[in-house]
PDB file of C-alpha atoms in Angstrom:
ATOM      1  CA  UNK A1273     193.763 165.492  47.624  1.00  0.00           C
ATOM      2  CA  UNK A1274     194.977 167.761  44.835  1.00  0.00           C
ATOM      3  CA  UNK A1275     193.693 165.399  42.148  1.00  0.00           C
ATOM      4  CA  UNK A1276     190.406 165.113  43.997  1.00  0.00           C
ATOM      5  CA  UNK A1277     190.005 168.893  44.071  1.00  0.00           C
ATOM      6  CA  UNK A1278     190.921 169.220  40.382  1.00  0.00           C
ATOM      7  CA  UNK A1279     188.375 166.549  39.469  1.00  0.00           C
ATOM      8  CA  UNK A1280     185.717 168.154  41.687  1.00  0.00           C
ATOM      9  CA  UNK A1281     186.165 171.671  40.263  1.00  0.00           C
ATOM     10  CA  UNK A1282     186.360 170.324  36.713  1.00  0.00           C
ATOM     11  CA  UNK A1283     183.004 168.655  37.243  1.00  0.00           C
ATOM     12  CA  UNK A1284     181.518 171.898  38.641  1.00  0.00           C
ATOM     13  CA  UNK A1285     182.916 173.838  35.668  1.00  0.00           C
ATOM     14  CA  UNK A1286     181.387 171.370  33.189  1.00  0.00           C
ATOM     15  CA  UNK A1287     178.009 171.606  34.920  1.00  0.00           C
ATOM     16  CA  UNK A1288     178.081 175.419  34.932  1.00  0.00           C
ATOM     17  CA  UNK A1289     179.234 175.512  31.310  1.00  0.00           C
ATOM     18  CA  UNK A1290     176.451 173.142  30.225  1.00  0.00           C
ATOM     19  CA  UNK A1291     173.916 175.500  31.853  1.00  0.00           C
ATOM     20  CA  UNK A1292     175.488 178.682  30.447  1.00  0.00           C
ATOM     21  CA  UNK A1293     176.046 177.358  26.906  1.00  0.00           C
ATOM     22  CA  UNK A1294     172.416 177.717  25.676  1.00  0.00           C
ATOM     23  CA  UNK A1295     172.260 181.238  27.164  1.00  0.00           C
ATOM     24  CA  UNK A1296     175.548 182.171  25.472  1.00  0.00           C
ATOM     25  CA  UNK A1297     174.209 180.945  22.130  1.00  0.00           C
ATOM     26  CA  UNK A1298     171.098 183.100  22.536  1.00  0.00           C
ATOM     27  CA  UNK A1299     173.187 186.131  23.464  1.00  0.00           C
ATOM     28  CA  UNK A1300     175.493 185.668  20.499  1.00  0.00           C
ATOM     29  CA  UNK A1301     172.536 185.140  18.168  1.00  0.00           C
ATOM     30  CA  UNK A1302     171.243 188.554  19.237  1.00  0.00           C
ATOM     31  CA  UNK A1303     174.586 190.340  19.642  1.00  0.00           C
ATOM     32  CA  UNK A1304     176.215 189.474  16.297  1.00  0.00           C
ATOM     33  CA  UNK A1305     173.501 191.121  14.147  1.00  0.00           C
ATOM     34  CA  UNK A1306     173.543 194.136  16.501  1.00  0.00           C
ATOM     35  CA  UNK A1307     177.319 194.365  16.020  1.00  0.00           C
ATOM     36  CA  UNK A1308     176.976 194.142  12.234  1.00  0.00           C
ATOM     37  CA  UNK A1309     174.237 196.783  12.311  1.00  0.00           C
ATOM     38  CA  UNK A1310     176.527 199.011  14.367  1.00  0.00           C
ATOM     39  CA  UNK A1311     179.228 198.717  11.716  1.00  0.00           C
ATOM     40  CA  UNK A1312     176.659 199.671   9.080  1.00  0.00           C
ATOM     41  CA  UNK A1313     175.673 202.746  11.083  1.00  0.00           C
ATOM     42  CA  UNK A1314     179.332 203.775  11.237  1.00  0.00           C
ATOM     43  CA  UNK A1315     179.427 203.647   7.422  1.00  0.00           C
ATOM     44  CA  UNK A1316     176.199 205.663   7.190  1.00  0.00           C
ATOM     45  CA  UNK A1317     177.496 208.231   9.693  1.00  0.00           C
ATOM     46  CA  UNK A1318     181.087 208.698   8.524  1.00  0.00           C
ATOM     47  CA  UNK A1319     181.381 207.855   4.818  1.00  0.00           C
ATOM     48  CA  UNK A1320     180.421 211.406   3.858  1.00  0.00           C
ATOM     49  CA  UNK A1321     182.983 212.920   6.250  1.00  0.00           C
ATOM     50  CA  UNK A1322     185.765 210.686   4.891  1.00  0.00           C
ATOM     51  CA  UNK A1323     184.959 211.468   1.244  1.00  0.00           C
ATOM     52  CA  UNK A1324     184.657 215.216   1.877  1.00  0.00           C
ATOM     53  CA  UNK A1325     188.063 215.077   3.604  1.00  0.00           C
ATOM     54  CA  UNK A1326     189.611 213.266   0.626  1.00  0.00           C
ATOM     55  CA  UNK A1327     187.995 215.341  -2.131  1.00  0.00           C
ATOM     56  CA  UNK A1328     187.860 218.784  -0.527  1.00  0.00           C
ATOM     57  CA  UNK A1329     189.500 220.453   2.472  1.00  0.00           C
ATOM     58  CA  UNK A1330     189.339 220.456   6.245  1.00  0.00           C
ATOM     59  CA  UNK A1331     187.304 223.660   6.005  1.00  0.00           C
ATOM     60  CA  UNK A1332     184.557 221.864   4.059  1.00  0.00           C
ATOM     61  CA  UNK A1333     184.606 219.055   6.636  1.00  0.00           C
ATOM     62  CA  UNK A1334     184.097 221.671   9.341  1.00  0.00           C
ATOM     63  CA  UNK A1335     181.133 223.191   7.513  1.00  0.00           C
ATOM     64  CA  UNK A1336     179.492 219.812   7.049  1.00  0.00           C
ATOM     65  CA  UNK A1337     180.211 218.726  10.613  1.00  0.00           C
ATOM     66  CA  UNK A1338     178.552 221.868  11.975  1.00  0.00           C
ATOM     67  CA  UNK A1339     175.468 221.428   9.760  1.00  0.00           C
ATOM     68  CA  UNK A1340     175.174 217.777  10.737  1.00  0.00           C
ATOM     69  CA  UNK A1341     175.554 218.341  14.491  1.00  0.00           C
ATOM     70  CA  UNK A1342     173.049 221.212  14.618  1.00  0.00           C
ATOM     71  CA  UNK A1343     170.485 219.244  12.605  1.00  0.00           C
ATOM     72  CA  UNK A1344     170.953 216.153  14.793  1.00  0.00           C
ATOM     73  CA  UNK A1345     169.816 218.187  17.793  1.00  0.00           C
ATOM     74  CA  UNK A1346     166.242 217.746  16.527  1.00  0.00           C
ATOM     75  CA  UNK A1347     166.752 213.956  16.408  1.00  0.00           C
ATOM     76  CA  UNK A1348     167.336 213.701  20.167  1.00  0.00           C
ATOM     77  CA  UNK A1349     163.659 213.530  21.121  1.00  0.00           C
ATOM     78  CA  UNK A1350     163.034 210.575  18.802  1.00  0.00           C
ATOM     79  CA  UNK A1351     166.154 208.842  20.098  1.00  0.00           C
ATOM     80  CA  UNK A1352     164.965 209.328  23.688  1.00  0.00           C
ATOM     81  CA  UNK A1353     161.563 207.876  22.775  1.00  0.00           C
ATOM     82  CA  UNK A1354     163.273 204.811  21.334  1.00  0.00           C
ATOM     83  CA  UNK A1355     165.396 204.284  24.458  1.00  0.00           C
ATOM     84  CA  UNK A1356     162.365 204.481  26.770  1.00  0.00           C
ATOM     85  CA  UNK A1357     160.164 202.465  24.405  1.00  0.00           C
ATOM     86  CA  UNK A1358     162.509 199.446  24.120  1.00  0.00           C
ATOM     87  CA  UNK A1359     161.807 197.663  27.453  1.00  0.00           C
ATOM     88  CA  UNK A1360     158.073 198.295  27.062  1.00  0.00           C
ATOM     89  CA  UNK A1361     158.154 196.661  23.618  1.00  0.00           C
ATOM     90  CA  UNK A1362     159.835 193.537  24.966  1.00  0.00           C
ATOM     91  CA  UNK A1363     157.301 193.277  27.791  1.00  0.00           C
ATOM     92  CA  UNK A1364     154.278 193.765  25.510  1.00  0.00           C
ATOM     93  CA  UNK A1365     155.694 191.274  22.990  1.00  0.00           C
ATOM     94  CA  UNK A1366     156.217 188.618  25.664  1.00  0.00           C
ATOM     95  CA  UNK A1367     152.666 189.192  26.947  1.00  0.00           C
ATOM     96  CA  UNK A1368     151.339 188.996  23.367  1.00  0.00           C
ATOM     97  CA  UNK A1369     149.791 192.466  23.699  1.00  0.00           C
ATOM     98  CA  UNK A1370     150.293 193.260  20.020  1.00  0.00           C
ATOM     99  CA  UNK A1371     147.217 195.475  19.816  1.00  0.00           C
ATOM    100  CA  UNK A1372     148.567 197.798  22.510  1.00  0.00           C
ATOM    101  CA  UNK A1373     151.989 197.749  20.855  1.00  0.00           C
ATOM    102  CA  UNK A1374     150.461 198.677  17.481  1.00  0.00           C
ATOM    103  CA  UNK A1375     148.552 201.551  19.096  1.00  0.00           C
ATOM    104  CA  UNK A1376     151.750 202.816  20.749  1.00  0.00           C
ATOM    105  CA  UNK A1377     153.608 202.804  17.409  1.00  0.00           C
ATOM    106  CA  UNK A1378     150.757 204.752  15.773  1.00  0.00           C
ATOM    107  CA  UNK A1379     150.628 207.293  18.610  1.00  0.00           C
ATOM    108  CA  UNK A1380     154.379 207.938  18.823  1.00  0.00           C
ATOM    109  CA  UNK A1381     154.840 208.388  15.073  1.00  0.00           C
ATOM    110  CA  UNK A1382     151.833 210.729  14.937  1.00  0.00           C
ATOM    111  CA  UNK A1383     152.860 212.891  17.907  1.00  0.00           C
ATOM    112  CA  UNK A1384     156.516 213.235  16.934  1.00  0.00           C
ATOM    113  CA  UNK A1385     155.821 213.912  13.253  1.00  0.00           C
ATOM    114  CA  UNK A1386     153.478 216.789  14.107  1.00  0.00           C
ATOM    115  CA  UNK A1387     155.599 218.295  16.891  1.00  0.00           C
ATOM    116  CA  UNK A1388     158.979 218.159  15.149  1.00  0.00           C
ATOM    117  CA  UNK A1389     157.902 220.123  12.061  1.00  0.00           C
ATOM    118  CA  UNK A1390     158.133 223.571  13.773  1.00  0.00           C
ATOM    119  CA  UNK A1391     161.768 222.859  14.730  1.00  0.00           C
ATOM    120  CA  UNK A1392     162.562 221.824  11.163  1.00  0.00           C
ATOM    121  CA  UNK A1393     160.852 224.978   9.840  1.00  0.00           C
ATOM    122  CA  UNK A1394     163.177 227.135  11.961  1.00  0.00           C
ATOM    123  CA  UNK A1395     166.244 225.395  10.506  1.00  0.00           C
ATOM    124  CA  UNK A1396     164.908 225.726   6.951  1.00  0.00           C
ATOM    125  CA  UNK A1397     163.743 229.347   7.180  1.00  0.00           C
ATOM    126  CA  UNK A1398     166.532 230.775   9.351  1.00  0.00           C
ATOM    127  CA  UNK A1399     169.683 228.681   8.858  1.00  0.00           C
ATOM    128  CA  UNK A1400     171.931 231.753   8.932  1.00  0.00           C
ATOM    129  CA  UNK A1401     170.471 232.907  12.264  1.00  0.00           C
ATOM    130  CA  UNK A1402     170.864 229.436  13.797  1.00  0.00           C
ATOM    131  CA  UNK A1403     174.483 229.184  12.638  1.00  0.00           C
ATOM    132  CA  UNK A1404     175.302 232.728  13.816  1.00  0.00           C
ATOM    133  CA  UNK A1405     173.881 231.999  17.269  1.00  0.00           C
ATOM    134  CA  UNK A1406     175.661 228.637  17.692  1.00  0.00           C
ATOM    135  CA  UNK A1407     179.029 228.080  15.981  1.00  0.00           C
ATOM    136  CA  UNK A1408     179.347 231.619  14.581  1.00  0.00           C
ATOM    137  CA  UNK A1409     179.348 233.492  11.244  1.00  0.00           C
ATOM    138  CA  UNK A1410     182.467 231.691  10.032  1.00  0.00           C
ATOM    139  CA  UNK A1411     180.316 228.622   9.297  1.00  0.00           C
ATOM    140  CA  UNK A1412     177.626 230.319   7.190  1.00  0.00           C
ATOM    141  CA  UNK A1413     178.581 228.272   4.059  1.00  0.00           C
ATOM    142  CA  UNK A1414     176.954 225.313   5.885  1.00  0.00           C
ATOM    143  CA  UNK A1415     173.493 226.933   5.662  1.00  0.00           C
ATOM    144  CA  UNK A1416     172.189 224.946   2.674  1.00  0.00           C
ATOM    145  CA  UNK A1417     173.500 221.647   4.047  1.00  0.00           C
ATOM    146  CA  UNK A1418     171.788 222.427   7.373  1.00  0.00           C
ATOM    147  CA  UNK A1419     168.465 222.985   5.591  1.00  0.00           C
ATOM    148  CA  UNK A1420     168.716 219.614   3.827  1.00  0.00           C
ATOM    149  CA  UNK A1421     169.876 217.559   6.818  1.00  0.00           C
ATOM    150  CA  UNK A1422     167.241 219.105   9.093  1.00  0.00           C
ATOM    151  CA  UNK A1423     164.579 217.357   6.984  1.00  0.00           C
ATOM    152  CA  UNK A1424     165.913 214.029   8.277  1.00  0.00           C
ATOM    153  CA  UNK A1425     164.312 214.833  11.655  1.00  0.00           C
ATOM    154  CA  UNK A1426     160.833 214.337  10.164  1.00  0.00           C
ATOM    155  CA  UNK A1427     161.846 210.967   8.708  1.00  0.00           C
ATOM    156  CA  UNK A1428     163.908 209.855  11.690  1.00  0.00           C
ATOM    157  CA  UNK A1429     160.984 208.920  13.934  1.00  0.00           C
ATOM    158  CA  UNK A1430     159.617 206.621  11.195  1.00  0.00           C
ATOM    159  CA  UNK A1431     163.064 205.014  11.203  1.00  0.00           C
ATOM    160  CA  UNK A1432     163.879 204.827  14.914  1.00  0.00           C
ATOM    161  CA  UNK A1433     160.485 203.641  16.246  1.00  0.00           C
ATOM    162  CA  UNK A1434     160.281 200.518  14.002  1.00  0.00           C
ATOM    163  CA  UNK A1435     164.043 200.020  14.542  1.00  0.00           C
ATOM    164  CA  UNK A1436     163.339 199.897  18.281  1.00  0.00           C
ATOM    165  CA  UNK A1437     160.370 197.568  17.793  1.00  0.00           C
ATOM    166  CA  UNK A1438     162.349 195.076  15.700  1.00  0.00           C
ATOM    167  CA  UNK A1439     165.155 194.981  18.262  1.00  0.00           C
ATOM    168  CA  UNK A1440     162.663 194.746  21.128  1.00  0.00           C
ATOM    169  CA  UNK A1441     160.914 191.692  19.655  1.00  0.00           C
ATOM    170  CA  UNK A1442     164.224 189.953  18.988  1.00  0.00           C
ATOM    171  CA  UNK A1443     164.710 190.619  15.264  1.00  0.00           C
ATOM    172  CA  UNK A1444     168.108 192.391  15.146  1.00  0.00           C
ATOM    173  CA  UNK A1445     169.020 190.438  12.000  1.00  0.00           C
ATOM    174  CA  UNK A1446     166.368 192.331  10.028  1.00  0.00           C
ATOM    175  CA  UNK A1447     167.642 195.622  11.449  1.00  0.00           C
ATOM    176  CA  UNK A1448     171.188 194.729  10.373  1.00  0.00           C
ATOM    177  CA  UNK A1449     170.018 193.955   6.822  1.00  0.00           C
ATOM    178  CA  UNK A1450     168.168 197.273   6.532  1.00  0.00           C
ATOM    179  CA  UNK A1451     171.163 199.187   7.844  1.00  0.00           C
ATOM    180  CA  UNK A1452     173.311 197.266   5.334  1.00  0.00           C
ATOM    181  CA  UNK A1453     171.102 198.518   2.495  1.00  0.00           C
ATOM    182  CA  UNK A1454     171.369 202.062   3.883  1.00  0.00           C
ATOM    183  CA  UNK A1455     175.150 201.764   4.156  1.00  0.00           C
ATOM    184  CA  UNK A1456     175.516 200.562   0.539  1.00  0.00           C
ATOM    185  CA  UNK A1457     173.269 203.339  -0.753  1.00  0.00           C
ATOM    186  CA  UNK A1458     175.115 205.878   1.378  1.00  0.00           C
ATOM    187  CA  UNK A1459     178.516 204.775   0.093  1.00  0.00           C
ATOM    188  CA  UNK A1460     177.632 204.784  -3.609  1.00  0.00           C
ATOM    189  CA  UNK A1461     175.442 207.879  -3.295  1.00  0.00           C
ATOM    190  CA  UNK A1462     178.259 209.846  -1.705  1.00  0.00           C
ATOM    191  CA  UNK A1463     180.737 208.642  -4.335  1.00  0.00           C
ATOM    192  CA  UNK A1464     178.317 209.901  -6.978  1.00  0.00           C
ATOM    193  CA  UNK A1465     177.208 213.252  -5.528  1.00  0.00           C
ATOM    194  CA  UNK A1466     180.026 214.592  -3.341  1.00  0.00           C
ATOM    195  CA  UNK A1467     182.519 215.182  -6.213  1.00  0.00           C
ATOM    196  CA  UNK A1468     179.977 217.383  -8.025  1.00  0.00           C
ATOM    197  CA  UNK A1469     177.888 218.915  -5.235  1.00  0.00           C
ATOM    198  CA  UNK A1470     180.140 218.871  -2.167  1.00  0.00           C
ATOM    199  CA  UNK A1471     178.554 219.074   1.282  1.00  0.00           C
ATOM    200  CA  UNK A1472     175.089 219.689  -0.206  1.00  0.00           C
ATOM    201  CA  UNK A1473     175.415 216.383  -2.082  1.00  0.00           C
ATOM    202  CA  UNK A1474     176.449 214.604   1.130  1.00  0.00           C
ATOM    203  CA  UNK A1475     173.461 216.089   2.973  1.00  0.00           C
ATOM    204  CA  UNK A1476     171.101 214.929   0.206  1.00  0.00           C
ATOM    205  CA  UNK A1477     172.466 211.375   0.362  1.00  0.00           C
ATOM    206  CA  UNK A1478     171.993 211.301   4.156  1.00  0.00           C
ATOM    207  CA  UNK A1479     168.369 212.371   3.739  1.00  0.00           C
ATOM    208  CA  UNK A1480     167.704 209.744   1.058  1.00  0.00           C
ATOM    209  CA  UNK A1481     169.446 207.045   3.128  1.00  0.00           C
ATOM    210  CA  UNK A1482     167.118 207.616   6.060  1.00  0.00           C
ATOM    211  CA  UNK A1483     164.066 207.727   3.792  1.00  0.00           C
ATOM    212  CA  UNK A1484     165.033 204.289   2.427  1.00  0.00           C
ATOM    213  CA  UNK A1485     165.745 203.036   5.955  1.00  0.00           C
ATOM    214  CA  UNK A1486     162.405 204.310   7.285  1.00  0.00           C
ATOM    215  CA  UNK A1487     160.434 202.694   4.454  1.00  0.00           C
ATOM    216  CA  UNK A1488     162.145 199.326   4.988  1.00  0.00           C
ATOM    217  CA  UNK A1489     161.873 199.460   8.787  1.00  0.00           C
ATOM    218  CA  UNK A1490     158.143 200.248   8.600  1.00  0.00           C
ATOM    219  CA  UNK A1491     157.622 197.466   6.050  1.00  0.00           C
ATOM    220  CA  UNK A1492     159.355 194.757   8.086  1.00  0.00           C
ATOM    221  CA  UNK A1493     157.805 195.872  11.384  1.00  0.00           C
ATOM    222  CA  UNK A1494     154.370 195.486   9.810  1.00  0.00           C
ATOM    223  CA  UNK A1495     155.136 191.792   9.215  1.00  0.00           C
ATOM    224  CA  UNK A1496     155.278 191.172  12.979  1.00  0.00           C
ATOM    225  CA  UNK A1497     153.110 193.880  14.566  1.00  0.00           C
ATOM    226  CA  UNK A1498     149.821 195.133  13.148  1.00  0.00           C
ATOM    227  CA  UNK A1499     149.651 198.917  13.282  1.00  0.00           C
ATOM    228  CA  UNK A1500     148.154 201.749  11.279  1.00  0.00           C
ATOM    229  CA  UNK A1501     150.523 204.430  10.025  1.00  0.00           C
ATOM    230  CA  UNK A1502     148.989 207.869  10.825  1.00  0.00           C
ATOM    231  CA  UNK A1503     149.198 208.905   7.171  1.00  0.00           C
ATOM    232  CA  UNK A1504     146.366 211.456   7.319  1.00  0.00           C
ATOM    233  CA  UNK A1505     147.805 213.248  10.356  1.00  0.00           C
ATOM    234  CA  UNK A1506     151.265 213.315   8.753  1.00  0.00           C
ATOM    235  CA  UNK A1507     149.788 214.696   5.497  1.00  0.00           C
ATOM    236  CA  UNK A1508     147.909 217.424   7.396  1.00  0.00           C
ATOM    237  CA  UNK A1509     151.095 218.301   9.289  1.00  0.00           C
ATOM    238  CA  UNK A1510     153.072 218.534   6.035  1.00  0.00           C
ATOM    239  CA  UNK A1511     150.438 220.799   4.465  1.00  0.00           C
ATOM    240  CA  UNK A1512     150.377 222.972   7.583  1.00  0.00           C
ATOM    241  CA  UNK A1513     154.175 223.085   7.582  1.00  0.00           C
ATOM    242  CA  UNK A1514     154.227 224.144   3.919  1.00  0.00           C
ATOM    243  CA  UNK A1515     151.703 226.933   4.551  1.00  0.00           C
ATOM    244  CA  UNK A1516     153.641 228.054   7.632  1.00  0.00           C
ATOM    245  CA  UNK A1517     156.872 228.167   5.638  1.00  0.00           C
ATOM    246  CA  UNK A1518     155.115 230.282   2.990  1.00  0.00           C
ATOM    247  CA  UNK A1519     153.937 232.718   5.679  1.00  0.00           C
ATOM    248  CA  UNK A1520     157.463 232.908   7.094  1.00  0.00           C
ATOM    249  CA  UNK A1521     159.026 233.784   3.731  1.00  0.00           C
ATOM    250  CA  UNK A1522     156.319 236.372   2.960  1.00  0.00           C
ATOM    251  CA  UNK A1523     156.793 238.072   6.331  1.00  0.00           C
ATOM    252  CA  UNK A1524     160.574 237.967   5.935  1.00  0.00           C
ATOM    253  CA  UNK A1525     160.336 239.750   2.587  1.00  0.00           C
ATOM    254  CA  UNK A1526     157.993 242.445   3.960  1.00  0.00           C
ATOM    255  CA  UNK A1527     159.863 243.354   7.144  1.00  0.00           C
ATOM    256  CA  UNK A1528     163.023 245.460   7.055  1.00  0.00           C
ATOM    257  CA  UNK A1529     164.398 244.814  10.538  1.00  0.00           C
ATOM    258  CA  UNK A1530     167.626 243.540  12.132  1.00  0.00           C
ATOM    259  CA  UNK A1531     167.908 239.776  11.525  1.00  0.00           C
ATOM    260  CA  UNK A1532     167.363 238.565  15.101  1.00  0.00           C
ATOM    261  CA  UNK A1533     164.416 240.892  15.756  1.00  0.00           C
ATOM    262  CA  UNK A1534     162.877 239.940  12.393  1.00  0.00           C
ATOM    263  CA  UNK A1535     163.230 236.242  13.247  1.00  0.00           C
ATOM    264  CA  UNK A1536     161.358 236.653  16.538  1.00  0.00           C
ATOM    265  CA  UNK A1537     158.577 238.784  15.015  1.00  0.00           C
ATOM    266  CA  UNK A1538     158.127 236.381  12.081  1.00  0.00           C
ATOM    267  CA  UNK A1539     158.245 233.173  14.123  1.00  0.00           C
ATOM    268  CA  UNK A1540     155.608 234.030  16.725  1.00  0.00           C
ATOM    269  CA  UNK A1541     152.595 234.426  14.378  1.00  0.00           C
ATOM    270  CA  UNK A1542     153.871 231.702  12.028  1.00  0.00           C
ATOM    271  CA  UNK A1543     154.184 229.053  14.747  1.00  0.00           C
ATOM    272  CA  UNK A1544     150.833 230.103  16.217  1.00  0.00           C
ATOM    273  CA  UNK A1545     149.330 229.538  12.776  1.00  0.00           C
ATOM    274  CA  UNK A1546     150.879 226.057  12.616  1.00  0.00           C
ATOM    275  CA  UNK A1547     149.591 225.188  16.102  1.00  0.00           C
ATOM    276  CA  UNK A1548     146.118 226.393  15.167  1.00  0.00           C
ATOM    277  CA  UNK A1549     146.243 224.425  11.917  1.00  0.00           C
ATOM    278  CA  UNK A1550     147.350 221.211  13.629  1.00  0.00           C
ATOM    279  CA  UNK A1551     144.589 221.438  16.246  1.00  0.00           C
ATOM    280  CA  UNK A1552     141.797 222.613  13.924  1.00  0.00           C
ATOM    281  CA  UNK A1553     142.483 219.916  11.325  1.00  0.00           C
ATOM    282  CA  UNK A1554     142.925 217.339  14.122  1.00  0.00           C
ATOM    283  CA  UNK A1555     146.370 216.391  12.922  1.00  0.00           C
ATOM    284  CA  UNK A1556     146.890 216.346  16.663  1.00  0.00           C
ATOM    285  CA  UNK A1557     144.320 216.740  19.438  1.00  0.00           C
ATOM    286  CA  UNK A1558     144.330 218.158  22.949  1.00  0.00           C
ATOM    287  CA  UNK A1559     143.765 214.591  24.154  1.00  0.00           C
ATOM    288  CA  UNK A1560     146.939 213.486  22.362  1.00  0.00           C
ATOM    289  CA  UNK A1561     148.916 216.234  24.102  1.00  0.00           C
ATOM    290  CA  UNK A1562     147.486 215.280  27.501  1.00  0.00           C
ATOM    291  CA  UNK A1563     148.417 211.637  26.896  1.00  0.00           C
ATOM    292  CA  UNK A1564     151.939 212.696  25.943  1.00  0.00           C
ATOM    293  CA  UNK A1565     152.244 214.846  29.067  1.00  0.00           C
ATOM    294  CA  UNK A1566     151.045 212.025  31.314  1.00  0.00           C
ATOM    295  CA  UNK A1567     153.422 209.581  29.632  1.00  0.00           C
ATOM    296  CA  UNK A1568     156.408 211.898  30.090  1.00  0.00           C
ATOM    297  CA  UNK A1569     155.661 212.377  33.793  1.00  0.00           C
ATOM    298  CA  UNK A1570     155.158 208.646  34.226  1.00  0.00           C
TER     299      UNK A1570
END
């Protein structure tokens, strides 16, 4: 009886294993590149911290960590879009609805690029105020690094949306290769710039790493999904952002007020100007905003 049971359960195990084996191969084929890409992201995220720790002091690490964490706050919206977008991508890809998928990529990059610029302008124009309000005046030496890293927010959506698309259509190997390029650039860039420029050099390398990553992600995504990059809307938003920043600095130089009060008085007309610019030049339309609102509620 015992031998009979052993033989019976061995046969069941072999049958189950033969069914599960192809699925396991598919899972591993997807998971291994994701794992490698995750290791690359660790290098991109922590190489600068390690090198600053080795070459400078814990105080410099603290300054850079504060600048990085505050700037990353503006990345959260793009990250949330990617998380919500992923299952929709897989469904559209399986249904061969590439036209709808291409339109969604165009829309999300356009909307985020236009809407994130005001947040970035605040970090660039008032880094001291932001740092004073959050971690405190002891971290003011991080102001320049915060200004540089905050620019990543504009690039990040053009990195994370195609990153999500490539994973959603089952191409994590391409994602891993792009992240590998970013990791190599990040490592050598930090070795080159941190000894001479400190945390500002590390911030510059992070910005350049994501620019390279965004360009490569957009390029490879285009090989599988046809979409139109909203270049004109992004250009209009950049011009409007530059003009808004000019207005902010002019108003700052003219007003002799306490810092927080000056910030509020300067920001209100400046951001209204940017909103008016974006709508009047059709960098973004009221219809786009309504679509975004409906999508968020849905």
